[in-house]
Amino acid sequence: MSTIDTAKPATAAQAAHVAGSAGNSSHDVVAAAAALVPALRARAAETDALSKLPDATIADLQKARLFDMVRPQMYGGLQVSYETYLDALIEVARGDGATAWTLGLISTGMWLVAVSYPKHVADQVFGQNPNVRICGALGPRKAKTRRVAGGYVIEDGLWMYNTGVYHSQWDQLGIPLVDDAGTVIGRGAALLPVSEITLLNDWDTIGLRGSGSTSVTVKDVFVPDERIVSMSRTVQDDYAATHLTDMLPYRMPMVPTLAIRLVCSMVGMARAAVELFMEKIGTRGIAFTIYEKQDDATVTHLRIGEATAKIDAAESILRQAIRILETSTERREKMSAQQRARIWRDAGFASRLIWEGVDQLAGASGTAFINRNAPMSRIWHDVRVAYMHGGIYIDTCYEVYGRVAAGKSSVSFMLPEQG
């Protein structure tokens, strides 16, 4: 799809595509997401001031059933296809990048918990609250745990960037797994009620302000074994959710799935930038030139061509990765470490293309861009912060793939060892 062609509300053709791709429900999440764009744009200042999503936005997302996209169908979810999920995130991000980023990270938390725990735990999490939301932070800044009868005590821990924690009931936090002597024997994740976590309210950033990705601490909290998962098992696709193994979305390997999810909303932010740029070029000139309208200048046409090519290429990379991921999972083919690293690399590369495209458009947007409250400035800052996420940090993506391709260890605990 072209960013210029699609920089508008969902069309009837797009709605038909979505209805066909959703498969498991007649509810059109993409059309529902597109309908929210005006309201999300109108709340931009409020969202930034709060440093989290307004209650009205959470209510809108819930009413549109966007939190249900990855919720298992057996718990009342829509369980949409990955491409439908991408299309919905794109539409939300056209309205507001921070809202889409938060929705994406909460959805990711719900997916990860859905695959990580056995049915009796899933029943507690998903079955007891039809509107449950889950966040997570797998990489602790510090964490000290103690093995006790029946589980672990998190004695002291700090986790940064808990996107969506203000709007979630559960938080999945990465912890060290230790034996009775206190020796670290592996990496794990603990699922805790948000009521047992302290929010530090320290999210004060240049972009994605509304994501409310605050740091959290935990002190002297017991977590039962049933809510502890081994990350070494998870990265090997050894999921405890055996009740979901017949359902394709919950058999996908973790790292490719999560890497793609991080970039989905960035595509929508980029589309918003293209849409805004195209709206303005006929209303302003180019200073110190003969051009009274920017859209008469050849340099403008070149900028549009290059920026949209990068953004379209990034979207194509994501859609191709989704097709590979879904085809492999459908065939029950276990992805090699190199295949996983390749999709991870491609997600990072797609994020770089998006950043470069948006940066080019912002740079050609005139002096109005420097206004802190200008829409293009806000998009530019949101994309920049998203691009800096450690999960798609481009140097890491390149190095991990390069090492695995060269037959060496990946230097990342997020990939299984090569067989």
XYZ file of C-alpha atoms in Angstrom:
419
model
C 0.000 0.000 0.000
C 1.147 3.565 -0.608
C 1.391 5.878 2.360
C -0.109 8.657 0.270
C -2.960 6.507 -0.999
C -3.812 5.318 2.512
C -3.356 8.579 4.412
C -7.099 8.933 4.868
C -9.922 7.287 6.872
C -10.614 3.624 6.175
C -12.424 3.109 2.882
C -15.117 0.592 2.051
C -12.509 -1.532 0.277
C -10.308 -1.509 3.352
C -13.241 -2.450 5.547
C -14.000 -5.386 3.265
C -10.389 -6.510 3.506
C -10.535 -6.360 7.279
C -13.771 -8.289 7.494
C -12.147 -11.037 5.483
C -8.912 -11.075 7.447
C -10.457 -11.018 10.906
C -11.784 -14.526 10.386
C -12.921 -15.206 13.939
C -15.312 -12.295 14.376
C -17.568 -10.028 12.381
C -16.422 -7.088 14.506
C -14.369 -4.780 12.298
C -11.568 -3.582 14.569
C -9.858 -1.588 11.809
C -12.966 0.466 11.062
C -13.517 0.902 14.808
C -9.931 2.092 15.201
C -10.199 4.523 12.279
C -13.326 6.039 13.804
C -11.323 7.040 16.890
C -8.769 9.168 14.997
C -10.485 12.582 15.419
C -11.042 12.075 19.163
C -7.482 10.907 19.727
C -6.076 13.933 17.905
C -8.319 16.252 19.906
C -6.944 14.820 23.179
C -3.282 15.253 22.237
C -2.550 18.073 24.698
C -4.424 16.352 27.533
C -2.597 13.087 26.883
C 0.803 14.764 26.994
C -0.055 16.686 30.153
C -1.205 13.535 31.968
C 1.811 11.459 30.862
C -0.632 8.586 30.494
C -3.784 7.930 28.504
C -6.930 9.798 29.554
C -9.725 7.683 30.982
C -11.847 8.630 27.981
C -9.269 7.113 25.632
C -9.156 3.853 27.582
C -12.958 3.755 27.486
C -12.927 4.354 23.719
C -10.388 1.580 23.113
C -12.391 -0.801 25.247
C -15.689 0.060 23.569
C -14.053 -0.462 20.168
C -12.855 -3.875 21.439
C -9.262 -3.070 20.578
C -8.014 -4.618 23.812
C -9.751 -7.826 22.691
C -7.647 -8.257 19.543
C -5.159 -10.731 21.047
C -7.292 -11.966 23.938
C -7.967 -15.692 23.394
C -11.365 -16.389 21.917
C -12.144 -18.836 24.720
C -12.050 -15.865 27.111
C -14.262 -13.653 24.967
C -11.507 -12.215 22.787
C -11.509 -11.582 19.064
C -8.239 -13.426 18.376
C -7.714 -11.529 15.117
C -5.066 -12.291 12.521
C -1.694 -10.609 12.887
C -2.265 -8.502 9.764
C -5.620 -7.278 11.067
C -3.852 -6.346 14.306
C -1.280 -4.384 12.275
C -3.989 -2.562 10.326
C -5.806 -1.600 13.540
C -2.634 -0.328 15.217
C -1.867 1.756 12.132
C -5.249 3.474 12.354
C -4.936 4.192 16.087
C -1.439 5.604 15.528
C -2.769 7.927 12.840
C -4.736 9.501 15.657
C -2.115 9.381 18.389
C 1.225 7.588 18.554
C 1.264 7.217 22.341
C -2.194 5.642 22.353
C -1.185 3.114 19.698
C 2.100 2.390 21.469
C 0.255 1.748 24.748
C -2.365 -0.416 23.056
C 0.391 -2.369 21.330
C 2.384 -2.999 24.503
C -0.686 -3.989 26.521
C -1.691 -6.344 23.703
C 1.821 -7.776 23.731
C 1.597 -8.316 27.481
C -1.712 -10.115 27.055
C -0.310 -12.344 24.320
C 2.788 -13.225 26.325
C 0.798 -14.115 29.428
C -1.701 -16.092 27.340
C 1.056 -18.366 25.993
C 3.188 -18.532 29.138
C 0.889 -20.021 31.771
C -1.269 -23.132 32.126
C -5.036 -23.011 31.874
C -5.785 -22.717 35.580
C -3.635 -19.562 35.774
C -5.135 -18.191 32.549
C -8.579 -18.796 34.023
C -7.619 -16.616 36.998
C -6.222 -13.842 34.811
C -8.556 -13.800 31.809
C -11.588 -15.645 33.124
C -12.271 -13.548 36.219
C -12.128 -10.177 34.449
C -13.392 -9.909 30.869
C -11.682 -6.514 30.536
C -8.328 -7.470 32.030
C -5.248 -5.671 30.708
C -1.642 -6.758 31.187
C 1.677 -4.967 30.868
C 5.244 -6.171 31.277
C 8.950 -5.431 31.517
C 11.154 -8.458 30.974
C 14.502 -6.724 31.552
C 14.983 -5.610 35.184
C 17.324 -2.756 35.999
C 17.931 -4.681 39.238
C 16.187 -7.642 40.852
C 16.973 -9.790 43.879
C 14.903 -12.904 44.486
C 14.804 -15.666 47.084
C 13.542 -19.211 46.612
C 10.975 -20.216 49.222
C 8.483 -23.032 49.608
C 5.929 -22.792 46.832
C 7.477 -19.951 44.905
C 9.763 -16.912 45.010
C 10.031 -13.763 47.059
C 11.058 -10.703 45.087
C 13.090 -8.969 47.779
C 13.883 -5.856 45.803
C 13.551 -4.941 42.147
C 13.372 -2.052 39.717
C 11.921 -2.256 36.215
C 11.815 0.670 33.816
C 9.459 1.378 30.913
C 6.284 -0.371 32.092
C 4.104 0.888 29.248
C 0.423 0.594 30.080
C 0.861 -0.110 33.792
C -1.516 2.724 34.737
C -4.263 0.941 32.836
C -3.448 -2.699 33.656
C -4.410 -5.121 36.400
C -1.378 -7.435 35.987
C 2.324 -6.883 35.306
C 4.779 -9.532 34.090
C 8.294 -8.722 35.311
C 11.584 -10.373 34.436
C 13.404 -11.896 37.417
C 16.469 -14.073 38.076
C 15.641 -17.675 38.919
C 17.717 -18.949 41.856
C 18.168 -22.213 43.723
C 17.832 -22.697 47.475
C 21.403 -21.457 47.955
C 20.686 -18.224 46.087
C 22.703 -19.127 42.984
C 21.235 -17.792 39.755
C 20.178 -20.720 37.578
C 18.246 -18.947 34.849
C 15.969 -16.106 33.775
C 12.297 -16.040 34.476
C 9.220 -13.860 34.533
C 6.830 -13.313 37.414
C 3.189 -12.343 37.018
C 2.034 -9.929 39.732
C -1.139 -7.952 40.403
C -0.434 -4.277 39.794
C -1.738 -3.656 43.327
C 1.476 -5.280 44.647
C 3.715 -2.957 42.617
C 4.852 0.595 43.373
C 4.681 3.039 40.456
C 7.413 5.688 40.524
C 5.646 8.148 38.196
C 8.949 9.071 36.559
C 7.921 9.082 32.880
C 8.813 12.582 31.636
C 10.055 12.329 28.064
C 10.324 14.144 24.747
C 7.990 11.727 22.971
C 5.322 9.064 23.548
C 4.499 10.971 26.713
C 1.005 9.558 26.899
C 2.289 5.981 27.057
C 2.954 6.470 30.786
C 5.893 4.075 30.644
C 6.878 4.626 34.247
C 9.398 2.676 36.304
C 8.082 0.338 39.000
C 9.538 -1.254 42.104
C 8.687 -4.396 44.033
C 9.804 -5.125 47.598
C 9.271 -8.330 49.574
C 6.454 -9.734 47.459
C 5.741 -13.472 47.247
C 4.933 -14.946 43.832
C 3.688 -18.551 43.685
C 5.377 -21.035 41.359
C 2.282 -21.187 39.162
C 2.865 -17.541 38.216
C 6.575 -17.983 37.484
C 7.719 -18.916 33.972
C 11.168 -19.905 32.712
C 12.320 -17.650 29.869
C 14.608 -20.392 28.545
C 11.480 -22.491 27.951
C 9.568 -19.595 26.466
C 12.234 -18.716 23.876
C 12.203 -22.385 22.808
C 8.432 -22.126 22.152
C 7.851 -24.504 25.068
C 4.703 -22.702 26.162
C 2.751 -23.809 29.212
C -0.543 -22.849 27.553
C -1.260 -26.321 26.182
C -4.955 -25.395 26.042
C -4.134 -22.967 23.211
C -1.783 -25.087 21.106
C -4.406 -25.669 18.401
C -4.720 -21.919 17.852
C -2.162 -20.384 15.490
C -1.650 -17.005 17.226
C -0.535 -18.734 20.419
C 2.045 -21.029 18.817
C 4.155 -18.270 17.249
C 7.772 -17.972 18.459
C 8.258 -15.179 20.959
C 11.044 -12.979 19.608
C 9.842 -12.555 16.005
C 6.309 -11.970 17.273
C 7.321 -9.328 19.818
C 9.788 -7.572 17.506
C 7.171 -7.039 14.803
C 4.650 -5.792 17.352
C 6.993 -2.998 18.405
C 7.042 -1.517 14.917
C 3.338 -1.807 14.013
C 2.291 1.476 15.582
C 5.300 3.273 14.046
C 3.826 2.657 10.589
C 0.692 4.530 11.620
C 2.721 7.403 13.074
C 4.524 7.666 9.746
C 1.255 7.676 7.827
C 0.054 10.530 10.027
C 3.229 12.446 9.166
C 2.669 11.904 5.430
C -0.966 12.935 5.728
C -0.059 16.119 7.597
C 2.772 16.994 5.208
C 0.550 16.597 2.140
C -2.135 18.804 3.709
C 0.281 21.676 4.292
C 2.438 21.871 1.160
C -0.182 23.780 -0.803
C -0.630 26.416 1.912
C 2.944 27.621 2.531
C 5.845 28.835 0.460
C 9.599 28.305 0.643
C 11.421 31.235 2.209
C 13.880 33.220 0.057
C 12.786 31.488 -3.152
C 10.289 32.158 -5.929
C 8.038 29.370 -4.659
C 4.853 30.751 -3.158
C 3.588 27.211 -2.687
C 5.820 24.412 -1.488
C 4.085 21.865 -3.690
C 5.401 23.640 -6.811
C 9.031 22.943 -5.894
C 10.901 19.962 -7.311
C 12.672 19.463 -4.006
C 9.282 18.876 -2.367
C 8.424 16.183 -4.876
C 11.787 14.511 -4.278
C 11.269 14.603 -0.537
C 7.801 13.068 -0.851
C 9.137 10.349 -3.143
C 12.008 9.310 -0.910
C 10.222 9.557 2.432
C 7.154 7.601 1.308
C 9.353 4.976 -0.357
C 11.042 4.340 2.978
C 7.775 4.217 4.880
C 6.123 1.937 2.322
C 9.189 -0.317 2.319
C 9.050 -0.583 6.104
C 5.401 -1.600 5.985
C 6.133 -4.172 3.273
C 8.926 -5.643 5.391
C 6.527 -6.059 8.311
C 3.796 -7.638 6.214
C 6.274 -10.055 4.654
C 7.596 -10.970 8.099
C 4.043 -11.611 9.289
C 3.384 -13.906 6.324
C 6.582 -15.856 6.998
C 5.771 -16.117 10.669
C 2.205 -17.259 10.142
C 3.107 -19.735 7.376
C 5.843 -21.315 9.466
C 3.546 -21.567 12.475
C 0.678 -22.982 10.420
C 2.995 -25.713 9.126
C 4.239 -26.351 12.674
C 7.808 -25.763 11.503
C 10.147 -24.763 14.318
C 11.984 -21.612 13.340
C 15.757 -21.743 13.516
C 17.682 -19.181 15.542
C 18.800 -17.579 12.281
C 15.251 -17.266 10.964
C 14.181 -15.637 14.229
C 17.176 -13.315 14.192
C 16.397 -12.350 10.602
C 12.867 -11.202 11.438
C 14.223 -9.384 14.491
C 16.777 -7.684 12.227
C 14.093 -6.809 9.696
C 11.886 -5.264 12.395
C 14.783 -3.083 13.502
C 15.528 -2.107 9.902
C 11.879 -1.248 9.287
C 11.924 1.023 12.331
C 14.998 2.810 10.960
C 13.323 3.350 7.586
C 10.279 4.810 9.321
C 12.400 7.141 11.423
C 14.345 8.332 8.384
C 11.166 8.924 6.375
C 9.455 10.893 9.131
C 12.626 12.869 9.831
C 12.782 13.895 6.168
C 9.177 15.076 6.184
C 9.641 16.964 9.426
C 12.746 18.638 8.073
C 10.765 19.905 5.100
C 7.827 21.128 7.170
C 8.990 24.691 7.604
C 9.626 26.691 10.743
C 6.211 25.792 12.168
C 7.759 22.424 13.005
C 9.823 23.943 15.808
C 6.679 24.832 17.764
C 6.576 22.374 20.658
C 2.841 21.819 20.187
C 2.925 21.479 16.402
C 1.396 18.170 15.240
C 4.423 17.306 13.076
C 6.770 18.018 15.963
C 4.761 15.688 18.176
C 4.820 12.889 15.603
C 8.569 13.361 15.065
C 9.252 13.073 18.793
C 6.971 10.039 19.153
C 8.690 8.197 16.307
C 12.127 9.060 17.653
C 11.341 7.666 21.106
C 9.755 4.531 19.637
C 12.807 4.005 17.435
C 15.032 4.044 20.530
C 13.293 1.055 22.158
C 15.889 -1.542 23.135
C 13.879 -4.328 21.511
C 14.439 -2.828 18.053
C 17.749 -1.041 18.676
C 19.285 -1.309 15.236
C 22.875 -2.107 16.229
C 21.673 -4.954 18.441
C 19.428 -6.281 15.668
C 22.298 -6.226 13.181
C 24.841 -7.752 15.547
C 22.558 -10.557 16.723
C 21.726 -11.552 13.152
C 25.314 -11.249 11.996
C 26.632 -13.425 14.806
C 24.007 -16.114 14.284
C 24.565 -16.056 10.511
C 28.289 -16.536 11.161
C 27.581 -19.569 13.339
C 28.336 -17.875 16.643
C 26.252 -17.436 19.791
C 23.660 -14.692 19.540
C 24.722 -12.774 22.709
C 21.003 -12.516 23.503
C 19.031 -14.656 25.931
C 15.963 -13.903 23.788
C 16.962 -16.446 21.138
C 17.319 -20.216 21.507
C 20.722 -21.766 21.026
C 21.446 -22.890 17.482
C 20.888 -26.565 16.910
